Amino acid sequence: MNRNVLFALSAAALFGASTPFAKLLVGDMSPVLLAGLLYLGSGVGLTLIRLVRDRGWHASGLPRAEWPWLLGAILFGGVLGPLALMFGLTSTSGSSASLLLNLEAVLTAAIAWLVFKENADKRIVLGMVAIVAGGVVLSWPSQSTSSADWVGPVLVGVACLCWAIDNNLTRKVSASDALFIAGSKGIVAGLVNSTLAVALGAQLPSMATVTATMAVGLLGYGFSLVMFVLALRGLGTARTGAYFSTAPFIGAAIALLVFGESTGLAFWVAAALMGLGVWLHLTETHEHEHDHEPLEHVHPHNHDAHHQHTHDSDWNGEGAHVHPHKHVVIRHSHGHFPDIHHRHGH
């Protein structure tokens, strides 16, 4: 299996696994404060890991041209999305909100295909439809519920749109340090949600609960987002979003296996649909002659068919290394995804 696919599925697994654990914590604090502490656990934890990795604080190395993309991603994904969801949930049932949250994958793919002109063949579209259909089946209300005011569902849809924009903007910076990107988003989102919760009168729970919540956030939000950024780097936005859409199924499976929750026919129908979608994506082949335009960026790389540059400093030729490098015009043919080196038209 392609390692970038593993990154995407790992991101989905970590995020999906965090949901049943977060459910255990929601009774101890307000949902807004819970979201804030989860994000803070992600941001603070990843920042500390980055400090240890780099043996101190170093500049992010993010190119100046990419800062607007990152700031836009933080604004939409870390601020506007959570705010829209919070206000939407005040007048939307939980089952309806779960159903509406499947819009994120659809909107992510639509923006990638229509706005950023990412390639999508019939197999990828069918796979996306199957995965999203599985999410719809899994979150469909099991019993009749009263109709909610239209404002609530619209705001939940706005939250999905914000996160879809966030996903596409994050792809623009996915070649840069994934720890810095994910840590920055976690800290901003955590501070915004936590501050809002306190302003609304939320009370902090015990230190043990705060620590447990931030630990879940580091795993389910932090490491998950790092994996998501790495997947964006190698797969493009639509495919990464499709694989990530399996998170609800993974969360439900863990709730079933670990917490002994009951399941029914909908769970197995969703599993079959999502399995079909993942299979369609895994068996995709996309190969044609294509041109690489001149490009300059920074990311870990080996000297392969796309990296044949020289170095100003010594390098022993072993392992991946990181430095600013330029790509010259290349024309060749091979199997590829719409990754950071293949954003050409068709």
Tab-separated table of C-alpha atoms in Angstrom:
chain	number	residue	atom	x	y	z
A	1	MET	CA	0.000	0.000	0.000
A	2	ASN	CA	1.227	3.489	-0.842
A	3	ARG	CA	2.648	5.131	2.292
A	4	ASN	CA	0.647	8.302	1.627
A	5	VAL	CA	-2.535	6.232	1.727
A	6	LEU	CA	-1.335	4.866	5.082
A	7	PHE	CA	-0.860	8.441	6.287
A	8	ALA	CA	-4.449	9.313	5.295
A	9	LEU	CA	-5.958	6.184	6.848
A	10	SER	CA	-3.843	6.678	9.992
A	11	ALA	CA	-5.165	10.246	10.260
A	12	ALA	CA	-8.716	8.903	9.978
A	13	ALA	CA	-8.033	6.137	12.509
A	14	LEU	CA	-6.574	8.516	15.097
A	15	PHE	CA	-9.366	11.059	14.688
A	16	GLY	CA	-12.071	8.406	14.612
A	17	ALA	CA	-10.654	6.740	17.735
A	18	SER	CA	-10.685	10.051	19.615
A	19	THR	CA	-14.473	10.421	19.265
A	20	PRO	CA	-15.607	7.642	21.650
A	21	PHE	CA	-12.929	8.696	24.162
A	22	ALA	CA	-14.012	12.345	23.924
A	23	LYS	CA	-17.583	11.171	24.482
A	24	LEU	CA	-16.489	9.888	27.907
A	25	LEU	CA	-15.212	13.368	28.778
A	26	VAL	CA	-18.091	15.492	27.510
A	27	GLY	CA	-20.091	15.043	30.718
A	28	ASP	CA	-17.337	16.749	32.716
A	29	MET	CA	-17.314	20.064	30.789
A	30	SER	CA	-19.103	22.089	28.131
A	31	PRO	CA	-18.707	20.937	24.512
A	32	VAL	CA	-16.989	24.231	23.599
A	33	LEU	CA	-14.420	23.892	26.388
A	34	LEU	CA	-13.893	20.245	25.453
A	35	ALA	CA	-13.107	21.272	21.868
A	36	GLY	CA	-10.757	23.981	23.137
A	37	LEU	CA	-8.799	21.620	25.385
A	38	LEU	CA	-8.593	18.973	22.647
A	39	TYR	CA	-7.138	21.547	20.247
A	40	LEU	CA	-4.807	22.923	22.929
A	41	GLY	CA	-3.525	19.428	23.659
A	42	SER	CA	-2.778	19.094	19.972
A	43	GLY	CA	-1.059	22.462	19.598
A	44	VAL	CA	0.965	22.443	22.814
A	45	GLY	CA	1.997	18.801	22.436
A	46	LEU	CA	3.151	19.149	18.834
A	47	THR	CA	5.015	22.364	19.611
A	48	LEU	CA	6.904	20.646	22.451
A	49	ILE	CA	7.732	17.713	20.173
A	50	ARG	CA	9.020	20.150	17.555
A	51	LEU	CA	11.203	21.887	20.164
A	52	VAL	CA	12.718	18.546	21.193
A	53	ARG	CA	13.202	17.477	17.584
A	54	ASP	CA	14.939	20.728	16.618
A	55	ARG	CA	16.779	21.033	19.969
A	56	GLY	CA	15.306	24.458	20.597
A	57	TRP	CA	13.200	27.053	18.833
A	58	HIS	CA	13.900	27.562	15.128
A	59	ALA	CA	12.110	29.552	12.468
A	60	SER	CA	9.378	27.606	10.682
A	61	GLY	CA	11.103	27.829	7.308
A	62	LEU	CA	7.723	28.456	5.715
A	63	PRO	CA	8.278	30.440	2.491
A	64	ARG	CA	6.878	33.971	2.588
A	65	ALA	CA	4.489	33.198	-0.271
A	66	GLU	CA	2.884	30.368	1.738
A	67	TRP	CA	2.054	32.354	4.900
A	68	PRO	CA	-1.270	33.683	3.506
A	69	TRP	CA	-2.354	30.088	2.758
A	70	LEU	CA	-1.515	28.932	6.302
A	71	LEU	CA	-3.152	31.950	7.955
A	72	GLY	CA	-6.237	31.397	5.809
A	73	ALA	CA	-6.336	27.722	6.804
A	74	ILE	CA	-6.068	28.643	10.490
A	75	LEU	CA	-8.804	31.280	10.140
A	76	PHE	CA	-11.271	28.958	8.402
A	77	GLY	CA	-10.384	25.689	10.137
A	78	GLY	CA	-9.374	26.869	13.595
A	79	VAL	CA	-11.664	29.855	14.157
A	80	LEU	CA	-14.664	30.158	11.822
A	81	GLY	CA	-15.392	26.422	11.506
A	82	PRO	CA	-15.579	25.666	15.240
A	83	LEU	CA	-17.588	28.849	15.889
A	84	ALA	CA	-20.128	28.019	13.179
A	85	LEU	CA	-20.458	24.454	14.480
A	86	MET	CA	-20.926	25.609	18.087
A	87	PHE	CA	-23.729	27.997	17.253
A	88	GLY	CA	-25.241	25.503	14.813
A	89	LEU	CA	-25.406	22.786	17.476
A	90	THR	CA	-27.514	25.019	19.707
A	91	SER	CA	-30.481	24.455	17.377
A	92	THR	CA	-29.596	21.184	15.617
A	93	SER	CA	-30.070	17.647	16.898
A	94	GLY	CA	-26.948	15.518	17.343
A	95	SER	CA	-28.076	12.996	14.738
A	96	SER	CA	-28.775	15.702	12.165
A	97	ALA	CA	-25.408	17.333	12.861
A	98	SER	CA	-23.599	14.011	12.402
A	99	LEU	CA	-25.352	13.540	9.086
A	100	LEU	CA	-24.536	17.069	7.940
A	101	LEU	CA	-20.843	16.736	8.869
A	102	ASN	CA	-20.453	14.334	5.947
A	103	LEU	CA	-20.701	17.448	3.779
A	104	GLU	CA	-17.077	18.244	4.628
A	105	ALA	CA	-15.690	15.471	2.415
A	106	VAL	CA	-17.992	16.384	-0.468
A	107	LEU	CA	-17.206	20.104	-0.246
A	108	THR	CA	-13.469	19.389	0.122
A	109	ALA	CA	-13.474	17.377	-3.093
A	110	ALA	CA	-15.707	19.853	-4.923
A	111	ILE	CA	-13.409	22.783	-4.106
A	112	ALA	CA	-10.329	20.751	-5.035
A	113	TRP	CA	-11.811	19.760	-8.374
A	114	LEU	CA	-13.630	22.966	-9.346
A	115	VAL	CA	-11.475	25.716	-7.830
A	116	PHE	CA	-7.964	24.257	-7.669
A	117	LYS	CA	-8.437	22.052	-10.777
A	118	GLU	CA	-7.229	18.869	-9.099
A	119	ASN	CA	-7.566	15.804	-11.312
A	120	ALA	CA	-10.428	13.389	-10.635
A	121	ASP	CA	-11.347	10.429	-12.836
A	122	LYS	CA	-14.513	8.342	-12.677
A	123	ARG	CA	-13.008	5.820	-10.259
A	124	ILE	CA	-12.095	8.502	-7.719
A	125	VAL	CA	-15.529	10.127	-7.940
A	126	LEU	CA	-17.282	6.783	-7.451
A	127	GLY	CA	-15.014	5.984	-4.517
A	128	MET	CA	-15.835	9.322	-2.907
A	129	VAL	CA	-19.572	8.728	-3.405
A	130	ALA	CA	-19.319	5.267	-1.810
A	131	ILE	CA	-17.374	6.518	1.228
A	132	VAL	CA	-19.681	9.477	1.824
A	133	ALA	CA	-22.722	7.208	1.378
A	134	GLY	CA	-21.275	4.970	4.088
A	135	GLY	CA	-20.950	7.969	6.390
A	136	VAL	CA	-24.551	8.964	5.677
A	137	VAL	CA	-25.820	5.452	6.465
A	138	LEU	CA	-23.761	5.317	9.658
A	139	SER	CA	-25.062	8.646	10.982
A	140	TRP	CA	-28.654	8.445	9.744
A	141	PRO	CA	-31.135	8.978	12.608
A	142	SER	CA	-32.360	5.644	13.924
A	143	GLN	CA	-35.632	7.110	15.128
A	144	SER	CA	-37.831	10.014	14.168
A	145	THR	CA	-36.706	13.366	15.506
A	146	SER	CA	-38.386	16.725	15.520
A	147	SER	CA	-37.396	19.059	12.742
A	148	ALA	CA	-34.820	21.636	13.768
A	149	ASP	CA	-34.839	25.300	12.927
A	150	TRP	CA	-33.214	25.835	9.547
A	151	VAL	CA	-30.570	28.224	10.947
A	152	GLY	CA	-28.851	25.455	12.922
A	153	PRO	CA	-28.349	23.039	10.003
A	154	VAL	CA	-27.221	25.908	7.781
A	155	LEU	CA	-24.544	26.865	10.326
A	156	VAL	CA	-23.362	23.242	10.540
A	157	GLY	CA	-23.113	23.298	6.743
A	158	VAL	CA	-21.131	26.545	6.965
A	159	ALA	CA	-18.746	24.828	9.405
A	160	CYS	CA	-18.239	22.023	6.875
A	161	LEU	CA	-17.548	24.590	4.162
A	162	CYS	CA	-14.981	26.294	6.415
A	163	TRP	CA	-13.171	23.004	7.027
A	164	ALA	CA	-13.315	22.145	3.322
A	165	ILE	CA	-11.640	25.486	2.537
A	166	ASP	CA	-9.150	24.782	5.338
A	167	ASN	CA	-8.261	21.398	3.795
A	168	ASN	CA	-7.628	22.928	0.382
A	169	LEU	CA	-5.593	25.828	1.756
A	170	THR	CA	-3.534	23.447	3.906
A	171	ARG	CA	-2.628	21.523	0.770
A	172	LYS	CA	-0.898	24.692	-0.446
A	173	VAL	CA	1.539	24.527	2.488
A	174	SER	CA	1.726	20.728	2.820
A	175	ALA	CA	5.329	20.606	1.549
A	176	SER	CA	6.445	22.504	4.651
A	177	ASP	CA	6.990	21.223	8.198
A	178	ALA	CA	3.882	19.222	9.167
A	179	LEU	CA	4.601	19.615	12.899
A	180	PHE	CA	4.675	23.414	12.612
A	181	ILE	CA	1.512	23.536	10.494
A	182	ALA	CA	-0.499	21.221	12.752
A	183	GLY	CA	0.866	22.760	15.969
A	184	SER	CA	0.028	26.298	14.873
A	185	LYS	CA	-3.519	25.359	13.937
A	186	GLY	CA	-3.998	23.514	17.225
A	187	ILE	CA	-2.825	26.403	19.396
A	188	VAL	CA	-4.993	28.999	17.621
A	189	ALA	CA	-8.091	26.788	17.582
A	190	GLY	CA	-7.525	25.819	21.206
A	191	LEU	CA	-7.154	29.397	22.404
A	192	VAL	CA	-10.222	30.582	20.466
A	193	ASN	CA	-12.505	27.784	21.699
A	194	SER	CA	-11.229	27.851	25.289
A	195	THR	CA	-11.540	31.644	25.535
A	196	LEU	CA	-15.058	31.501	24.110
A	197	ALA	CA	-16.035	28.738	26.548
A	198	VAL	CA	-14.793	30.709	29.555
A	199	ALA	CA	-16.564	33.826	28.270
A	200	LEU	CA	-19.792	31.809	28.142
A	201	GLY	CA	-19.340	30.777	31.762
A	202	ALA	CA	-17.704	27.350	31.457
A	203	GLN	CA	-15.857	26.055	34.522
A	204	LEU	CA	-12.578	24.157	34.272
A	205	PRO	CA	-12.801	20.509	35.397
A	206	SER	CA	-10.209	18.784	37.575
A	207	MET	CA	-6.565	18.787	36.524
A	208	ALA	CA	-6.746	15.044	35.876
A	209	THR	CA	-9.628	15.556	33.434
A	210	VAL	CA	-7.845	18.468	31.727
A	211	THR	CA	-4.708	16.335	31.307
A	212	ALA	CA	-6.678	13.374	29.942
A	213	THR	CA	-8.533	15.641	27.505
A	214	MET	CA	-5.345	17.237	26.190
A	215	ALA	CA	-3.756	13.790	25.790
A	216	VAL	CA	-6.710	12.661	23.665
A	217	GLY	CA	-6.363	15.894	21.683
A	218	LEU	CA	-2.660	15.296	21.031
A	219	LEU	CA	-3.371	11.847	19.605
A	220	GLY	CA	-6.738	12.353	17.922
A	221	TYR	CA	-6.264	15.919	16.698
A	222	GLY	CA	-2.510	16.564	16.724
A	223	PHE	CA	-0.910	13.407	15.359
A	224	SER	CA	-3.960	12.940	13.150
A	225	LEU	CA	-3.445	16.375	11.566
A	226	VAL	CA	0.267	15.698	11.047
A	227	MET	CA	-0.656	12.494	9.183
A	228	PHE	CA	-3.308	14.425	7.243
A	229	VAL	CA	-0.771	17.046	6.103
A	230	LEU	CA	1.673	14.329	5.021
A	231	ALA	CA	-1.123	12.659	3.064
A	232	LEU	CA	-2.026	15.969	1.402
A	233	ARG	CA	1.602	16.242	0.336
A	234	GLY	CA	1.484	12.908	-1.467
A	235	LEU	CA	-2.137	12.385	-2.538
A	236	GLY	CA	-3.741	15.770	-3.072
A	237	THR	CA	-6.828	17.129	-1.336
A	238	ALA	CA	-9.749	15.129	-2.743
A	239	ARG	CA	-8.173	11.702	-2.257
A	240	THR	CA	-6.933	12.541	1.243
A	241	GLY	CA	-10.370	13.855	2.167
A	242	ALA	CA	-11.991	10.682	0.857
A	243	TYR	CA	-9.774	8.392	2.918
A	244	PHE	CA	-10.273	10.622	5.958
A	245	SER	CA	-14.040	10.235	5.551
A	246	THR	CA	-13.680	6.707	6.944
A	247	ALA	CA	-13.116	8.248	10.414
A	248	PRO	CA	-16.798	7.924	11.502
A	249	PHE	CA	-16.725	4.203	10.715
A	250	ILE	CA	-13.447	3.743	12.603
A	251	GLY	CA	-14.855	5.604	15.585
A	252	ALA	CA	-17.974	3.453	15.546
A	253	ALA	CA	-15.879	0.283	15.266
A	254	ILE	CA	-13.786	1.270	18.282
A	255	ALA	CA	-16.913	2.111	20.272
A	256	LEU	CA	-18.170	-1.365	19.396
A	257	LEU	CA	-14.970	-3.276	20.166
A	258	VAL	CA	-13.590	-1.297	23.128
A	259	PHE	CA	-16.694	0.039	24.853
A	260	GLY	CA	-19.065	-2.775	23.950
A	261	GLU	CA	-21.661	-0.571	22.269
A	262	SER	CA	-24.288	-2.386	20.233
A	263	THR	CA	-24.504	-2.149	16.467
A	264	GLY	CA	-26.982	-2.990	13.780
A	265	LEU	CA	-27.411	-3.411	10.050
A	266	ALA	CA	-26.448	0.215	9.316
A	267	PHE	CA	-22.944	-0.375	10.692
A	268	TRP	CA	-22.255	-3.261	8.308
A	269	VAL	CA	-23.823	-1.502	5.314
A	270	ALA	CA	-21.603	1.516	6.042
A	271	ALA	CA	-18.567	-0.752	6.385
A	272	ALA	CA	-19.265	-2.326	2.991
A	273	LEU	CA	-19.752	1.041	1.271
A	274	MET	CA	-16.622	2.555	2.797
A	275	GLY	CA	-14.626	-0.570	2.024
A	276	LEU	CA	-15.755	-0.335	-1.597
A	277	GLY	CA	-14.748	3.316	-1.754
A	278	VAL	CA	-11.299	2.673	-0.303
A	279	TRP	CA	-10.805	-0.259	-2.702
A	280	LEU	CA	-11.728	1.925	-5.696
A	281	HIS	CA	-9.108	4.461	-4.604
A	282	LEU	CA	-6.421	1.901	-3.802
A	283	THR	CA	-6.750	0.314	-7.229
A	284	GLU	CA	-6.621	3.624	-9.097
A	285	THR	CA	-4.002	3.947	-11.847
A	286	HIS	CA	-3.213	7.330	-13.329
A	287	GLU	CA	-0.369	7.550	-15.816
A	288	HIS	CA	0.267	9.831	-18.780
A	289	GLU	CA	2.939	12.055	-20.259
A	290	HIS	CA	3.025	15.339	-18.357
A	291	ASP	CA	5.084	18.498	-17.970
A	292	HIS	CA	6.615	19.814	-14.749
A	293	GLU	CA	6.744	23.585	-14.614
A	294	PRO	CA	9.633	25.371	-12.839
A	295	LEU	CA	9.099	25.152	-9.073
A	296	GLU	CA	10.969	26.159	-5.937
A	297	HIS	CA	10.018	24.832	-2.495
A	298	VAL	CA	11.234	23.095	0.680
A	299	HIS	CA	10.392	19.575	1.841
A	300	PRO	CA	12.140	16.292	2.815
A	301	HIS	CA	13.262	14.441	-0.321
A	302	ASN	CA	15.645	11.922	-1.820
A	303	HIS	CA	17.260	12.279	-5.216
A	304	ASP	CA	14.700	10.563	-7.423
A	305	ALA	CA	13.322	11.257	-10.887
A	306	HIS	CA	12.007	14.623	-9.710
A	307	HIS	CA	15.064	15.695	-7.676
A	308	GLN	CA	18.302	15.825	-9.630
A	309	HIS	CA	19.704	19.100	-8.339
A	310	THR	CA	23.149	19.889	-6.991
A	311	HIS	CA	23.992	21.104	-3.477
A	312	ASP	CA	25.878	24.108	-2.205
A	313	SER	CA	26.913	22.149	0.895
A	314	ASP	CA	28.193	18.610	1.403
A	315	TRP	CA	25.691	15.736	1.409
A	316	ASN	CA	26.657	12.076	1.688
A	317	GLY	CA	23.872	10.916	-0.620
A	318	GLU	CA	22.104	8.834	2.031
A	319	GLY	CA	18.596	9.298	3.393
A	320	ALA	CA	16.095	12.093	2.987
A	321	HIS	CA	17.277	15.655	3.499
A	322	VAL	CA	15.655	19.092	3.606
A	323	HIS	CA	16.718	22.323	1.924
A	324	PRO	CA	15.280	24.882	-0.518
A	325	HIS	CA	15.603	23.482	-4.028
A	326	LYS	CA	14.462	24.282	-7.542
A	327	HIS	CA	12.778	22.041	-10.091
A	328	VAL	CA	13.559	22.605	-13.749
A	329	VAL	CA	11.175	21.844	-16.615
A	330	ILE	CA	10.739	18.080	-17.061
A	331	ARG	CA	8.539	16.088	-19.422
A	332	HIS	CA	8.064	12.398	-18.690
A	333	SER	CA	5.483	9.675	-18.071
A	334	HIS	CA	4.832	7.563	-14.959
A	335	GLY	CA	2.083	6.670	-12.515
A	336	HIS	CA	1.357	9.549	-10.117
A	337	PHE	CA	-1.107	11.251	-7.782
A	338	PRO	CA	-1.878	15.008	-7.689
A	339	ASP	CA	0.892	15.492	-5.109
A	340	ILE	CA	3.111	18.532	-4.534
A	341	HIS	CA	4.999	17.779	-7.763
A	342	HIS	CA	2.001	16.928	-9.958
A	343	ARG	CA	-0.466	19.799	-10.006
A	344	HIS	CA	-0.676	20.008	-13.758
A	345	GLY	CA	-3.807	20.285	-15.854
A	346	HIS	CA	-5.285	17.491	-17.961
